[in-house]
Short mmCIF file of C-alpha atoms in Angstrom, two decimals:
data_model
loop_
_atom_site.label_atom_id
_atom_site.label_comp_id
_atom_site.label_asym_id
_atom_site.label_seq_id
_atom_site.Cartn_x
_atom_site.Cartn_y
_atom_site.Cartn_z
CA UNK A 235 171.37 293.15 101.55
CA UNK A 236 173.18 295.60 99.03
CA UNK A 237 170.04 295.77 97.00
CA UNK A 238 167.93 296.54 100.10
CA UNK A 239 170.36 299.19 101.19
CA UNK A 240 169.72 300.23 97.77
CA UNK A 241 166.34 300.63 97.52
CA UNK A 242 166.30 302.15 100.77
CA UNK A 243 168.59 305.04 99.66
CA UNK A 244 166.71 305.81 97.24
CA UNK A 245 163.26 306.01 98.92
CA UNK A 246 165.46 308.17 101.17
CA UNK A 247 166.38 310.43 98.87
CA UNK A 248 162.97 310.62 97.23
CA UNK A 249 161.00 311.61 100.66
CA UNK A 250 163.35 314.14 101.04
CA UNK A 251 162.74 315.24 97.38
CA UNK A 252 159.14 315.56 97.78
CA UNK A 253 159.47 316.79 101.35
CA UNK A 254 157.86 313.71 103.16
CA UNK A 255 159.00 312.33 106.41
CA UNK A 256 161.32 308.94 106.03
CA UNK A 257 160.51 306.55 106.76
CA UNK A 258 157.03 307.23 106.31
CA UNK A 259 154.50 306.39 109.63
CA UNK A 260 151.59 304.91 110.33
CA UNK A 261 148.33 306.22 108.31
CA UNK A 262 150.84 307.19 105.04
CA UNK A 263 152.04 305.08 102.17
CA UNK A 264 155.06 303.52 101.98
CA UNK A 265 157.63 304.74 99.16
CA UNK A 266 158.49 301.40 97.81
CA UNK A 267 155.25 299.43 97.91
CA UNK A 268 153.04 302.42 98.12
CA UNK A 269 150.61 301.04 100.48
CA UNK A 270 149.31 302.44 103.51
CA UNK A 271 151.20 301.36 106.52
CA UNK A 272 149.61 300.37 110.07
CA UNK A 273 151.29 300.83 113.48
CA UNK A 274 153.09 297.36 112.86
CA UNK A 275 154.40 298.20 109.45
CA UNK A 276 155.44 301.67 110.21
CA UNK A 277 157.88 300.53 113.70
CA UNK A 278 159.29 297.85 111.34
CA UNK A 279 160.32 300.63 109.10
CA UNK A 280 161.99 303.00 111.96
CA UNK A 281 163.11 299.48 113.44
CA UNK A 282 164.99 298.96 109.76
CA UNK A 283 166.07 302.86 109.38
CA UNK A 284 168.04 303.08 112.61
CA UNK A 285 169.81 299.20 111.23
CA UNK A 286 170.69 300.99 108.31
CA UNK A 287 172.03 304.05 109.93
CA UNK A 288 173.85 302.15 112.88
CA UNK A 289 175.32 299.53 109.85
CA UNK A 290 176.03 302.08 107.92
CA UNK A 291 178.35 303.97 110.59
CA UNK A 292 179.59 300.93 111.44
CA UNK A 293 180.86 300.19 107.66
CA UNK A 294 182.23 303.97 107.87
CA UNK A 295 184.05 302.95 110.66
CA UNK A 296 185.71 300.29 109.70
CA UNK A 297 187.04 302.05 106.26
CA UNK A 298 187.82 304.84 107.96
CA UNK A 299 190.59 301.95 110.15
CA UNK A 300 191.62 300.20 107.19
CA UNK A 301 192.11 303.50 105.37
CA UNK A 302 194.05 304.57 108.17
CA UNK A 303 196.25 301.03 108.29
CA UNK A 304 196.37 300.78 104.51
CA UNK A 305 197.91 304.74 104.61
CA UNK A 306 200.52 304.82 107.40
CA UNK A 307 203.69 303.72 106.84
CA UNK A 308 204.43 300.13 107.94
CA UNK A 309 206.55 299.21 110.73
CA UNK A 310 208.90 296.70 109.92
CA UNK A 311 211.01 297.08 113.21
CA UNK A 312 209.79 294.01 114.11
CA UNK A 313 209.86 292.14 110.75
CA UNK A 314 213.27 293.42 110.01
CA UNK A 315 214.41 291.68 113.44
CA UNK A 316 212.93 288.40 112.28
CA UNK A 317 214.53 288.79 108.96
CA UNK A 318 218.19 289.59 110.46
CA UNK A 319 217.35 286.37 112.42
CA UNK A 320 216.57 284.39 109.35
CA UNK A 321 219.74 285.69 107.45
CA UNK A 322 221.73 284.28 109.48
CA UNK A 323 221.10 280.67 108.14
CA UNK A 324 218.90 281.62 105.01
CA UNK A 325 220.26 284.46 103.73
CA UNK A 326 218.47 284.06 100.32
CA UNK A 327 215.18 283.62 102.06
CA UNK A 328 216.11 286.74 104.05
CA UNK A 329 216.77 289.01 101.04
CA UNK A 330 213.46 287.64 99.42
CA UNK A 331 211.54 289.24 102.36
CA UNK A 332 213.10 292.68 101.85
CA UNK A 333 212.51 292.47 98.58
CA UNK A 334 208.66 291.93 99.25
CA UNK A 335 208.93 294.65 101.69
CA UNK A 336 210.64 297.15 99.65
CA UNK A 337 207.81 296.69 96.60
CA UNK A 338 204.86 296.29 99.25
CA UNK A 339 206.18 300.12 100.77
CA UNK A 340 206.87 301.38 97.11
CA UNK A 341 203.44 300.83 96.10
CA UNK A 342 201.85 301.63 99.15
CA UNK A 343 203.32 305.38 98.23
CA UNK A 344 202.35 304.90 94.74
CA UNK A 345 198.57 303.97 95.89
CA UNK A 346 198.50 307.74 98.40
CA UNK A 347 200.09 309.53 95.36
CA UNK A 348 197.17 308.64 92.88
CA UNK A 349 194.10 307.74 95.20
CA UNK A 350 192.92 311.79 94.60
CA UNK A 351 193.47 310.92 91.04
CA UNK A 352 190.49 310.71 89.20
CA UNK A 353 192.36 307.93 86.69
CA UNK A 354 193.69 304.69 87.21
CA UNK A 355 196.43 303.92 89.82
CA UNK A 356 199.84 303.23 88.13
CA UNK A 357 201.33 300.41 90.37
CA UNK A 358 204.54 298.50 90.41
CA UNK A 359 205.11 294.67 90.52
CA UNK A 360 204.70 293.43 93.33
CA UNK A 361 207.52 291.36 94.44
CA UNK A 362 206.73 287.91 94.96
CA UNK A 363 206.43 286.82 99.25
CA UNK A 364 208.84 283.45 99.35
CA UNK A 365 206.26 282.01 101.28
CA UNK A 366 207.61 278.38 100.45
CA UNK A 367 210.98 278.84 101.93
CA UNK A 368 209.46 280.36 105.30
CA UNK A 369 206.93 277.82 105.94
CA UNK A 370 210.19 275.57 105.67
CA UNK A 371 212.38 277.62 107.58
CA UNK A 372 208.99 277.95 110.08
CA UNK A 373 208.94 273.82 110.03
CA UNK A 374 212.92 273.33 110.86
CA UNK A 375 212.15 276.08 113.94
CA UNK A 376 209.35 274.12 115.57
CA UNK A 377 211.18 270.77 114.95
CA UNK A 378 214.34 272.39 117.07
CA UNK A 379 211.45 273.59 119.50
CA UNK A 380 210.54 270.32 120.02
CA UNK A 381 213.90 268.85 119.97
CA UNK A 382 214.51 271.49 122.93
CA UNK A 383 211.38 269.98 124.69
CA UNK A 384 212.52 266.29 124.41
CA UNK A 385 215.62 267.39 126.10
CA UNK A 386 213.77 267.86 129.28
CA UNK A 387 213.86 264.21 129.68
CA UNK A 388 217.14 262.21 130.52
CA UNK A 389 217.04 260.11 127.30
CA UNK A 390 216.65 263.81 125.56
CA UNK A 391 219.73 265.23 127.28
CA UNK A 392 221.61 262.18 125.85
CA UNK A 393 220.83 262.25 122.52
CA UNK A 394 221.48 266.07 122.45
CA UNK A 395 224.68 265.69 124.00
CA UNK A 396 226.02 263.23 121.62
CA UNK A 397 224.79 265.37 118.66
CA UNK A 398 226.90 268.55 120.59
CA UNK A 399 229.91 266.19 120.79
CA UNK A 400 229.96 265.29 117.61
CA UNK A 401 229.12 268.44 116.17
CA UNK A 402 232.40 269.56 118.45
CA UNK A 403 234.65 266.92 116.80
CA UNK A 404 233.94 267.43 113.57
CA UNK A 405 234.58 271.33 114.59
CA UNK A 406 238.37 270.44 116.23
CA UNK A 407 238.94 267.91 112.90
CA UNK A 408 240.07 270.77 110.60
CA UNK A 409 242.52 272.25 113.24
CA UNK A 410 243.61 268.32 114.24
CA UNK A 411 243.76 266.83 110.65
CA UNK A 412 247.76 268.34 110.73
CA UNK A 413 248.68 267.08 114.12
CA UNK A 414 247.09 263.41 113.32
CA UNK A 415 248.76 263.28 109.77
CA UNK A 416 252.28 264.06 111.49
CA UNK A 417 251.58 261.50 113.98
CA UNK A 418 250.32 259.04 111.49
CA UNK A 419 254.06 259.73 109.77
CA UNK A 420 255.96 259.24 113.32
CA UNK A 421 254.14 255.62 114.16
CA UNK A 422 254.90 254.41 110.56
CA UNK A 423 258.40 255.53 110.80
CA UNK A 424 258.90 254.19 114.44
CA UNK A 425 257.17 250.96 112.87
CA UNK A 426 259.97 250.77 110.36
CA UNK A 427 262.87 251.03 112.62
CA UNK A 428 261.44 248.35 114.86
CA UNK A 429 261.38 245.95 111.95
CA UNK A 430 265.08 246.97 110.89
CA UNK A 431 266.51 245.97 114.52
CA UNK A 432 264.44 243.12 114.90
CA UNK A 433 266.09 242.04 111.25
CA UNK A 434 269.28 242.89 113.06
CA UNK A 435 269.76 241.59 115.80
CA UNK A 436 272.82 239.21 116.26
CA UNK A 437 270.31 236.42 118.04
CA UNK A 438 268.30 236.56 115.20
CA UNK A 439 271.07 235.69 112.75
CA UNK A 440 272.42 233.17 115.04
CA UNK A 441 269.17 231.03 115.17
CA UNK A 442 268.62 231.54 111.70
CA UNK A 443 272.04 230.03 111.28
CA UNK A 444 271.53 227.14 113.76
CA UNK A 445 268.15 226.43 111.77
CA UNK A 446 270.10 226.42 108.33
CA UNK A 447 272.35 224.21 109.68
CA UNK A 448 269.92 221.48 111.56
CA UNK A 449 267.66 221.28 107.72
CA UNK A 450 270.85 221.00 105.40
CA UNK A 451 273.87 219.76 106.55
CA UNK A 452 273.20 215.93 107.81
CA UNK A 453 275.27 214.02 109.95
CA UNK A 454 276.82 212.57 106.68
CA UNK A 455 277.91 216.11 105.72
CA UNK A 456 279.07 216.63 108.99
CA UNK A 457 281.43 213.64 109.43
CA UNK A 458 282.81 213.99 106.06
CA UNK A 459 283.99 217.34 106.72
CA UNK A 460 285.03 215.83 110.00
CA UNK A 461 287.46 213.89 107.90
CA UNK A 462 288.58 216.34 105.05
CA UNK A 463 289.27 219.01 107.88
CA UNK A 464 291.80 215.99 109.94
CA UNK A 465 293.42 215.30 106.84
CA UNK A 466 294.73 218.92 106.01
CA UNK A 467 295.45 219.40 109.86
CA UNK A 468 297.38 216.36 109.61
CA UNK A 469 296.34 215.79 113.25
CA UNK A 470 298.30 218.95 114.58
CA UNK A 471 295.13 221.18 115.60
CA UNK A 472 292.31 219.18 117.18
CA UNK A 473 288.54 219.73 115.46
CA UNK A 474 285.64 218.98 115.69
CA UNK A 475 282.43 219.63 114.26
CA UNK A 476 279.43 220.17 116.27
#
């Protein structure tokens, strides 16, 4: 097609150098295969001339819209929202995209300063577009949009609510850790002191005593002290052993 559009510019511009009409009619030759054209050959060449000239203002048309997109200064009202949005929970991503966008304006400047220039255009680096991290940060959104969708459902709801409680405790656990470690101290101390009275109690003592007694001293035992204690009483005070 470019070589057509070629060709056809230049038997353009040679008709009009030798003062013919272009595209040539019926009954005159044609400038590129210079043989006479009939009424079939000579429509097909208007029929192509006004292609050329509608594509061609077409073409100018479109350049003259991407010149003027290319040239204005981008807004990045909208992009900057996004990006204060992102911060919030990627603030390395975030600065990564104002990076881009600071370079992408600085050389957009730099390309309107030396487009009249008849040299080459001295450009910056661009900064590089941390397109990884957003198609992550894009994934984790549309997971949490569908996460927001299950939760139309009952089961949803349930799940989400458990997540929110326990995303609530571990919240409170920081501000609670002090109040559970001093009550942790009070039930082991309260623990303690139980023990101690229970170890001092006197009916405690007395069935341990009553134990001791029943497992070592035997009825032999018993009856000889029976005796010894008779003999130094020399039967004034009554005793007896039980």
């Amino acid at each position: 097609a470019e070589t057509w559009r070629a060709l056809w510019e230049a038997a353009r511009h040679y008709s009009k150098h030798v003062e013919h009409q272009f595209p040539p009619v019926e009954g005159e030759h044609c400038v590129l295969c210079h043989q006479p054209l009939n009424a079939d050959a000579g429509a097909r060449l208007v029929t192509f001339e006004r292609f050329i000239r509608e594509d061609t203002e077409k073409q100018a048309t479109a350049a003259e819209k991407a010149y003027d997109f290319r040239s204005r200064h981008p807004d990045i009202r909208f992009i900057g929202e996004i990006r204060r949005r992102i911060a919030i929970h990627h603030p390395t991503a975030a600065a990564a995209v104002l990076r881009f966008m600071a370079s992408a304006d600085l050389r957009r400047l730099q390309c309107l300063r030396d487009i009249v220039s008849p040299g080459g255009m001295a450009l910056s680096p661009q900064a590089a577009l941390p397109e990884a991290e957003l198609a992550e940060i894009e994934s984790e959104a549309r997971a949490y949009a569908r996460q927001l969708e299950a939760a139309a459902d009952l089961e949803g709801r349930k799940i989400l609510q458990a997540e929110h409680d326990e995303l609530k405790d571990r919240a409170a656990a920081g501000h609670l850790h002090d109040i559970a470690g001093k009550e942790i101290d009070r039930l082991v101390k309260l623990d303690r002191l139980a023990k101690c009275l229970g170890q001092t109690s006197t009916t405690a003592i007395t069935k341990l005593g009553n134990e001791l007694a029943d497992e070592i001293i035997t009825p032999r035992m018993r009856d000889r002290f029976q005796r010894e204690i008779v003999r130094l009483a020399a039967e004034k005070v009554r005793v007896e052993v039980v």
